[in-house]
PDB file of C-alpha atoms in Angstrom:
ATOM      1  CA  UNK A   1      18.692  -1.762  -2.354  1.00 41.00           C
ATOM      2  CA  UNK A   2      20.938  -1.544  -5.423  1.00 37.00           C
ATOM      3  CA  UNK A   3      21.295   1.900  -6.930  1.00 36.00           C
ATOM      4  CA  UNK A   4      21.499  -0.024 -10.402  1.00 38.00           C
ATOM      5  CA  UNK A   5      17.614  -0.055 -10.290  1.00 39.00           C
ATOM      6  CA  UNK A   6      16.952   3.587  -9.599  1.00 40.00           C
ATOM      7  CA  UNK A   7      18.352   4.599 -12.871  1.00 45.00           C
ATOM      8  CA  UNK A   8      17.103   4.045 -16.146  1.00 50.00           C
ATOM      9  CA  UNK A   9      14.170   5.214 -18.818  1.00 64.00           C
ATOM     10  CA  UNK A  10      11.727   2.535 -17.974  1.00 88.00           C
ATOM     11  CA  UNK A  11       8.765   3.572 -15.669  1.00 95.00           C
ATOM     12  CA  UNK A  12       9.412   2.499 -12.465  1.00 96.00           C
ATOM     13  CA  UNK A  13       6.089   2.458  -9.773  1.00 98.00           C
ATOM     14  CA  UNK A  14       7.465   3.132  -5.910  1.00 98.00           C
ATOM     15  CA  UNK A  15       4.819   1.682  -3.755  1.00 98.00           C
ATOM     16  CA  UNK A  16       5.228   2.772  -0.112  1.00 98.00           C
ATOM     17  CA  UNK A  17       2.858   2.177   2.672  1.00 98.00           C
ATOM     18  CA  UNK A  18       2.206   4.782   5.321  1.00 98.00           C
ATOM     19  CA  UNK A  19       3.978   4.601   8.397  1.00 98.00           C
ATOM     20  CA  UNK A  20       2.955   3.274  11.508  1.00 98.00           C
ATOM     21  CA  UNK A  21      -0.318   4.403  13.281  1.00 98.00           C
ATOM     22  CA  UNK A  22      -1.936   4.314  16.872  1.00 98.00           C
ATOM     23  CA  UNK A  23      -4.600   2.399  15.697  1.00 98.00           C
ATOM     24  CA  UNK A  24      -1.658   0.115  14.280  1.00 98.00           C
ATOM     25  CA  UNK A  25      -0.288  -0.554  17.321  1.00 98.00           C
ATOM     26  CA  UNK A  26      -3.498  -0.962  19.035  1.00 97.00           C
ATOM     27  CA  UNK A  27      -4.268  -3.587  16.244  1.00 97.00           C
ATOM     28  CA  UNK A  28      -7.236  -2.195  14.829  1.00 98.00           C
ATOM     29  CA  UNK A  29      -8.265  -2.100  11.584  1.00 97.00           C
ATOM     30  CA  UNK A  30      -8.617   1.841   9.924  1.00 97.00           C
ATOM     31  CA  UNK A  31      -9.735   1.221   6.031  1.00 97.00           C
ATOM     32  CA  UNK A  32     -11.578   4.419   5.344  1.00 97.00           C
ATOM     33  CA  UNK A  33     -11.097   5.404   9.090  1.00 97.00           C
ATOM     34  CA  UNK A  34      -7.876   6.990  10.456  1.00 98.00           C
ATOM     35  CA  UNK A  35      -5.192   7.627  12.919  1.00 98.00           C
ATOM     36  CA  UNK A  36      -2.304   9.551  13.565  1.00 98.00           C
ATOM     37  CA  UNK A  37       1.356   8.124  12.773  1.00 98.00           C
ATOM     38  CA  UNK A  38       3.262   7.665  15.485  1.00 98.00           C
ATOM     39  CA  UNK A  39       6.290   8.783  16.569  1.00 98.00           C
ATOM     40  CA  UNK A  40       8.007   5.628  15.261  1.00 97.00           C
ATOM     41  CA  UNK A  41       6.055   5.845  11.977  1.00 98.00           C
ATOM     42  CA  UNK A  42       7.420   9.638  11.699  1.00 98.00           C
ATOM     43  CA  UNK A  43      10.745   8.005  12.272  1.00 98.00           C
ATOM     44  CA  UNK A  44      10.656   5.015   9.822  1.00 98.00           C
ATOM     45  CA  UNK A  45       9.356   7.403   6.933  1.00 98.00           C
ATOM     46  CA  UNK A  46      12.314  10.234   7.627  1.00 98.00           C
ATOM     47  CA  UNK A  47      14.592   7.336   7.477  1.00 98.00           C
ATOM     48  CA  UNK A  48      13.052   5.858   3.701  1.00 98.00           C
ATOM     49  CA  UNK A  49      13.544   9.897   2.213  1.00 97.00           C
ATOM     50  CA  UNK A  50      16.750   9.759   3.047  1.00 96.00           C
ATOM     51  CA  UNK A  51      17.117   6.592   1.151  1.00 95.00           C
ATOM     52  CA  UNK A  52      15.359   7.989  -1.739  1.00 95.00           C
ATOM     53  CA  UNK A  53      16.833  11.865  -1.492  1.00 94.00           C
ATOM     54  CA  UNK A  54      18.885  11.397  -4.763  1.00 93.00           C
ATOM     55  CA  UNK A  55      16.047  10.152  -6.930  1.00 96.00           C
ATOM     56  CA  UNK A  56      13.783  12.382  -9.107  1.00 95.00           C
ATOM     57  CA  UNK A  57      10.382  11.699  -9.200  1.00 96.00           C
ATOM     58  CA  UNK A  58       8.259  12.610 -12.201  1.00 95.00           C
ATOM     59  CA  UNK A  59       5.010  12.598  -9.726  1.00 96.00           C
ATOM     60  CA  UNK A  60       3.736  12.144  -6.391  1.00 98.00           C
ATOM     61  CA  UNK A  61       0.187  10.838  -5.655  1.00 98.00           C
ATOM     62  CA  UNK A  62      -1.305   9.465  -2.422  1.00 98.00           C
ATOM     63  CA  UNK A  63      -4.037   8.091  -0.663  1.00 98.00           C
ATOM     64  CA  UNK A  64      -6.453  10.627   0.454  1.00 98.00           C
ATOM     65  CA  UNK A  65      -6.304   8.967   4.062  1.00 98.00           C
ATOM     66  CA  UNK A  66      -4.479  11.725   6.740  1.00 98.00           C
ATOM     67  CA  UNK A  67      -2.082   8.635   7.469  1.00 98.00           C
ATOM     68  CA  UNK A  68      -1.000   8.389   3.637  1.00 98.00           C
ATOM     69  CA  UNK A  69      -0.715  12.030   2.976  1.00 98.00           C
ATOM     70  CA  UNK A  70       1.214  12.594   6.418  1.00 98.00           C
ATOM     71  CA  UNK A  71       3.594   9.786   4.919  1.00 98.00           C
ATOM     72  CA  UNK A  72       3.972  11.869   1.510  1.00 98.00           C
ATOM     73  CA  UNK A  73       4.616  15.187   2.777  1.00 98.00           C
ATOM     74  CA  UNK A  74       7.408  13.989   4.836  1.00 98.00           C
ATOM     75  CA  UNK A  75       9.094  12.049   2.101  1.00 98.00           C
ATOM     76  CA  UNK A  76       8.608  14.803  -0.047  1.00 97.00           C
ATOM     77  CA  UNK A  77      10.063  17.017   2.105  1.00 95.00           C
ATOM     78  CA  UNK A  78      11.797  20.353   0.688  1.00 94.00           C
ATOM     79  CA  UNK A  79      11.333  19.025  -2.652  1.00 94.00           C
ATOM     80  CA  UNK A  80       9.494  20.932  -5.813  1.00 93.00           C
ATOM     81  CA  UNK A  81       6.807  18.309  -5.889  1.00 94.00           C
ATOM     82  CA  UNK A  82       3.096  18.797  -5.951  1.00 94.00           C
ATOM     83  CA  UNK A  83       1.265  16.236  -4.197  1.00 97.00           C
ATOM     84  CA  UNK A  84      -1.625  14.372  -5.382  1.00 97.00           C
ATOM     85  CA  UNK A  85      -4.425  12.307  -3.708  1.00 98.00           C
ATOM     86  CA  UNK A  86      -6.334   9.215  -5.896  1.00 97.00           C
ATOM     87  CA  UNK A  87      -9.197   7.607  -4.125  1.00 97.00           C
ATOM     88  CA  UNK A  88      -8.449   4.446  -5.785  1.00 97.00           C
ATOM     89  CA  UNK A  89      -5.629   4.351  -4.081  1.00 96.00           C
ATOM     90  CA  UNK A  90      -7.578   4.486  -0.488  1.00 98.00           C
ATOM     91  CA  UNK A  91      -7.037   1.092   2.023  1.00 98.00           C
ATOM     92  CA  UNK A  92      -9.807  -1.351   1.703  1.00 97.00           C
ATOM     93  CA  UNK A  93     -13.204  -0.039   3.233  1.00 96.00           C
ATOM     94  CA  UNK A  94     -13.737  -2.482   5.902  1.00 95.00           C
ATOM     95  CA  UNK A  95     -17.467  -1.462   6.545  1.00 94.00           C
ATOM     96  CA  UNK A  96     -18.729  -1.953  10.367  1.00 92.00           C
ATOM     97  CA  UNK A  97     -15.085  -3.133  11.103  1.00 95.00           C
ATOM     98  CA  UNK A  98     -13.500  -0.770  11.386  1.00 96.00           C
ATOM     99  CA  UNK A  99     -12.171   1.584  13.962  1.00 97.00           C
ATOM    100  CA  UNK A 100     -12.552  -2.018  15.697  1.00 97.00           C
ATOM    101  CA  UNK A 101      -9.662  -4.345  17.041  1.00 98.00           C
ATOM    102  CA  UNK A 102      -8.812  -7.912  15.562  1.00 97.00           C
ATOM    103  CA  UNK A 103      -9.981  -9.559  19.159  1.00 97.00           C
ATOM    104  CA  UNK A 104     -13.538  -7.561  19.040  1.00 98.00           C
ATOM    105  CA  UNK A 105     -14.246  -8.354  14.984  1.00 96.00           C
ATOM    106  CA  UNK A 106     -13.200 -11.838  15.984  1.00 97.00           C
ATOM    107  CA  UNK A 107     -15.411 -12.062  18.806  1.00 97.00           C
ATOM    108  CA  UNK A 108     -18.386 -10.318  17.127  1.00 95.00           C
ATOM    109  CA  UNK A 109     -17.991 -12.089  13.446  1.00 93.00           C
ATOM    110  CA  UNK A 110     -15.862 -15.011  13.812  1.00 96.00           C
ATOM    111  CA  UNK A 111     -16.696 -16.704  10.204  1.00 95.00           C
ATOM    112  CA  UNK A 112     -15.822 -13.703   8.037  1.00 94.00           C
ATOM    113  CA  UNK A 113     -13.106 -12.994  10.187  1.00 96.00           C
ATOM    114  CA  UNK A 114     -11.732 -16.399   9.486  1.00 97.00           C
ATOM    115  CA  UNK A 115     -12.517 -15.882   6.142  1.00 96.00           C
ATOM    116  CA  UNK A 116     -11.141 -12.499   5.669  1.00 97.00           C
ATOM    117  CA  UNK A 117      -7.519 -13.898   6.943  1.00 96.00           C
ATOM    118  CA  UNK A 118      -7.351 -17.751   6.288  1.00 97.00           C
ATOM    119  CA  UNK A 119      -9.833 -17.900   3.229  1.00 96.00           C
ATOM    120  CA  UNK A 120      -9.156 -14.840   1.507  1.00 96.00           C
ATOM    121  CA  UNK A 121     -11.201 -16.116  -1.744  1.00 95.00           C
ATOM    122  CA  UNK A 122     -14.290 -16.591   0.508  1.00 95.00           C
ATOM    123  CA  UNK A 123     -14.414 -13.537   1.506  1.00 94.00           C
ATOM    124  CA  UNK A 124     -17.740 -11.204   1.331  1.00 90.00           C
ATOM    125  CA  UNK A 125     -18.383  -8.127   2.295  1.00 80.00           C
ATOM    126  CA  UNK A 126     -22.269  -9.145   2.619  1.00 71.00           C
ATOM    127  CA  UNK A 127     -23.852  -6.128   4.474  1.00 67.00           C
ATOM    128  CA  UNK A 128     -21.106  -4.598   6.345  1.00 70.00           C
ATOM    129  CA  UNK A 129     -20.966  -2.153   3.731  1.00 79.00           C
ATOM    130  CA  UNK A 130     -17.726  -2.472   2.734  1.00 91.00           C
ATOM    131  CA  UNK A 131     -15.668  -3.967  -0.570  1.00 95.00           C
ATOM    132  CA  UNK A 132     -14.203  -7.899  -1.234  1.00 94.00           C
ATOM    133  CA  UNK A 133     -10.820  -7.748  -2.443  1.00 96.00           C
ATOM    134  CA  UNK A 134     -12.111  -7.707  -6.113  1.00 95.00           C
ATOM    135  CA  UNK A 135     -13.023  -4.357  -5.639  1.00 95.00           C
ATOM    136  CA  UNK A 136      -9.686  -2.979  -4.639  1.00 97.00           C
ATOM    137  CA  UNK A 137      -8.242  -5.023  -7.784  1.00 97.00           C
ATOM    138  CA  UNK A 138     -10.554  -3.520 -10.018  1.00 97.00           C
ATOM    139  CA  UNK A 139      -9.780   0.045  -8.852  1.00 97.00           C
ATOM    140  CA  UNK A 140      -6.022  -0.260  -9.275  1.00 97.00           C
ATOM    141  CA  UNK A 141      -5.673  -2.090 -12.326  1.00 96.00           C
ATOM    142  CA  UNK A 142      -7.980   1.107 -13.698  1.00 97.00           C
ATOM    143  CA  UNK A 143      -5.654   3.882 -12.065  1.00 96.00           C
ATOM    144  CA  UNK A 144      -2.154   1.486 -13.330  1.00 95.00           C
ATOM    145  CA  UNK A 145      -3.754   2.093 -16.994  1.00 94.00           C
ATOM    146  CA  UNK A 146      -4.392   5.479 -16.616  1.00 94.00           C
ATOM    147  CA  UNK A 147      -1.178   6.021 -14.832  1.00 93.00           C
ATOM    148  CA  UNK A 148       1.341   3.858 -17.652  1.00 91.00           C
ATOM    149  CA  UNK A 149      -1.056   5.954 -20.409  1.00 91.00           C
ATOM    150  CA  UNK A 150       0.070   9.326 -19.206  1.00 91.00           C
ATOM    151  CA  UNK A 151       3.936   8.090 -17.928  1.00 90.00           C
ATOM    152  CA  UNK A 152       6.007   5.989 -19.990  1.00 85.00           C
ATOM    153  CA  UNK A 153       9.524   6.199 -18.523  1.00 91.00           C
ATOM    154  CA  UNK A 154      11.004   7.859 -15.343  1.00 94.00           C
ATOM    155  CA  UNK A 155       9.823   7.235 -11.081  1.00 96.00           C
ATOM    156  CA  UNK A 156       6.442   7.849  -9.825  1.00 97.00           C
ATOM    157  CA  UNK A 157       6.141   7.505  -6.391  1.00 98.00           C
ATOM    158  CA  UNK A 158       2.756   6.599  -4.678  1.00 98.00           C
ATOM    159  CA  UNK A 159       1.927   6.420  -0.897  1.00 98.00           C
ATOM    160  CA  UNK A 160      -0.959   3.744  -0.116  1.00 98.00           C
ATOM    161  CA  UNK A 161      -1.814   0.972   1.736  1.00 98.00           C
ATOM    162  CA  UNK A 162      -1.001  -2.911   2.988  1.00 98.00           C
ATOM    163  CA  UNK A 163      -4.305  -4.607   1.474  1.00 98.00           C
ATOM    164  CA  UNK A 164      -3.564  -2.207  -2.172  1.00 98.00           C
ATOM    165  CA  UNK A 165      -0.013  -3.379  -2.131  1.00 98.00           C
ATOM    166  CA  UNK A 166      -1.098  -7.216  -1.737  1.00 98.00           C
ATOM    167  CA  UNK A 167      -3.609  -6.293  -4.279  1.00 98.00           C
ATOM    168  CA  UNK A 168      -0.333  -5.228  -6.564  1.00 98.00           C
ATOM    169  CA  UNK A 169       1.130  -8.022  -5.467  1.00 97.00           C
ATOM    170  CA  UNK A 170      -1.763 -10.336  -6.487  1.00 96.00           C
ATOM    171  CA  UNK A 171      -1.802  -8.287  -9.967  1.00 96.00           C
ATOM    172  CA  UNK A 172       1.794  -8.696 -10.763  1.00 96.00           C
ATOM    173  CA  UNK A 173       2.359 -12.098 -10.402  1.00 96.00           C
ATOM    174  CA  UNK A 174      -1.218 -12.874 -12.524  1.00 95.00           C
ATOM    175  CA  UNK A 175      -2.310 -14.813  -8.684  1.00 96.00           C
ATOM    176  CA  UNK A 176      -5.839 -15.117  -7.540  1.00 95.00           C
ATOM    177  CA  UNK A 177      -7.568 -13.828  -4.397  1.00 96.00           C
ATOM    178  CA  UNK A 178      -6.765 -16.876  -2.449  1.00 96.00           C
ATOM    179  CA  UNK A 179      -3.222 -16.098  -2.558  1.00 96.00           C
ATOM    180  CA  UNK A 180      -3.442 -12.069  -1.307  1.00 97.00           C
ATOM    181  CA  UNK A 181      -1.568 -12.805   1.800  1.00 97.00           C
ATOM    182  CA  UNK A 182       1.342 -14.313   0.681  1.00 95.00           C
ATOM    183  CA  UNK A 183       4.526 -13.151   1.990  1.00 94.00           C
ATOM    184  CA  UNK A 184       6.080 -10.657   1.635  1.00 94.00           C
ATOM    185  CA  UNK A 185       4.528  -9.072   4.812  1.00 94.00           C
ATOM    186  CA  UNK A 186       3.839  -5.390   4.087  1.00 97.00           C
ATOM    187  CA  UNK A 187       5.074  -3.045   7.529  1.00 97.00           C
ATOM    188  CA  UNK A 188       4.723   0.828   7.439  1.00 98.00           C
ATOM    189  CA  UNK A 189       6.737   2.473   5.117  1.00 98.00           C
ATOM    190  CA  UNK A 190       7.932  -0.597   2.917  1.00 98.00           C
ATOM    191  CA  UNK A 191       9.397  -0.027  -0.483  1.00 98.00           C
ATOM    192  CA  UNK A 192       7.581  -1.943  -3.237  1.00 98.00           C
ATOM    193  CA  UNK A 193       8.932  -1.080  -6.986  1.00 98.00           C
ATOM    194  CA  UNK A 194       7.235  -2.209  -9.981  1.00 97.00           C
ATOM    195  CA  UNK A 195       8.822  -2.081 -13.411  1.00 96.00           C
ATOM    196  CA  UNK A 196       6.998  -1.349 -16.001  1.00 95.00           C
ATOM    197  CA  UNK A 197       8.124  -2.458 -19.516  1.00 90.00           C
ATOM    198  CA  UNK A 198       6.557  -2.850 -23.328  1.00 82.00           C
ATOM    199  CA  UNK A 199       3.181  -3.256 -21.451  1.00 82.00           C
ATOM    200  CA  UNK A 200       4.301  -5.708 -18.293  1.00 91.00           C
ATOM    201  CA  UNK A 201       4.784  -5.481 -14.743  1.00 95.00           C
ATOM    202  CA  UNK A 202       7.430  -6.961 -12.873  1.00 96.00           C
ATOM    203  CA  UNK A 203       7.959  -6.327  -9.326  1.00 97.00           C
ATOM    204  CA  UNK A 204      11.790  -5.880  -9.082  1.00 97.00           C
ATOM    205  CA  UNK A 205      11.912  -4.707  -4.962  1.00 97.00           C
ATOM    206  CA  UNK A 206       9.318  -6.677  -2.813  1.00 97.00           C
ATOM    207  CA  UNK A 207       7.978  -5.220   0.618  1.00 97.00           C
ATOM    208  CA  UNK A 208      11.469  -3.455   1.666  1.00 97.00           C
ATOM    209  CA  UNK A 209      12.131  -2.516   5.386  1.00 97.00           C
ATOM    210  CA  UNK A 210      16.235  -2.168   5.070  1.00 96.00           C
ATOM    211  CA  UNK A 211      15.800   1.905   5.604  1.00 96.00           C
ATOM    212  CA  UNK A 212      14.345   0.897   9.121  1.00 92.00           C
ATOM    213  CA  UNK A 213      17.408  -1.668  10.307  1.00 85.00           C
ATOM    214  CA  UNK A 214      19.420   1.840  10.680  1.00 68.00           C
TER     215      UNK A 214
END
């Protein structure tokens, strides 16, 4: 990552998803459920705070989720920095999915699984209970206009999730729902930074794993 684009007065958004879980590498899906990090997600996220040890943070908000706030903490470390939690920044809520793996939501609802990977757009959350992408769109576009109302220059670091990244993703380059899982693919504890500037969002660091190639 180039040092050159840690500096500056513009406000700069670091996006970092939590590190890896059990239920991660039991491939199941957690949305509003959780798990614990594991030891390599403890790992991975040590490594990213050293990477980011020399830059000053105005603020630091998270997910509410245990996994996100775990993630936080330990980048925060020994630093001054009060933490805070956003619900809108909480992982898709994948209704009766999950705590379940891909093979059993597969098995048990084949189309909207399809859907859910392959047909993004078609997607429905129906009666599981749950949101459609739109709804995680229309939760962080309203906490990115709170947030650039209250901060207009200097790092903000927020801890969140893969679907809410995509979702920034999806928001930055003005694509549509169909598009939400186009790579970049984003692992635990990726770097995303958005720059914001005179209103617009560019993402100028995309889905970042260099801090885990160590």
């Amino acid at each position: 990552m180039s040092e050159k684009l840690w500096r500056g007065n513009l406000l700069k958004l670091y996006f970092v998803r939590h590190g890896e879980t059990e239920w991660n590498t039991e491939k199941r899906l957690q949305g509003h459920l959780d798990s614990r990090l594991t030891k390599n997600g403890v790992n991975h996220t040590l490594l990213l705070a050293e990477i980011m040890a020399n830059t000053r943070f105005e603020s630091v908000i998270s997910s509410p989720s245990p996994r996100a706030v775990h993630t936080a903490k330990l980048l925060i470390g020994k630093r001054p920095l009060a933490l805070k939690t956003d619900g809108r920044f909480k992982e898709i809520n994948l209704g009766n999915w999950q705590g379940m793996t891909h093979e059993e939501i597969k098995a048990a609802d084949p189309y909207r699984y399809d859907c859910y990977f392959h047909h993004p757009d078609l997607y429905k959350q129906d009666k599981m209970g749950g949101e459609n992408f739109s709804d995680v769109k229309t939760r962080l576009e309203e906490f990115l206009g709170n947030l650039e109302e209250t901060y207009q220059a200097g790092n903000v670091l927020i801890i969140t999730h893969g679907v809410v990244i995509k979702v920034l993703q999806m928001i930055c380059k003005n694509k549509s729902v169909g598009d939400i899982w186009e790579p970049p693919i984003i692992e635990g504890t990726s770097l995303t930074i958005v720059k914001v500037e005179k209103g617009k969002r560019k993402i100028i660091i995309e889905g970042d794993i260099s801090h885990k190639e160590k």
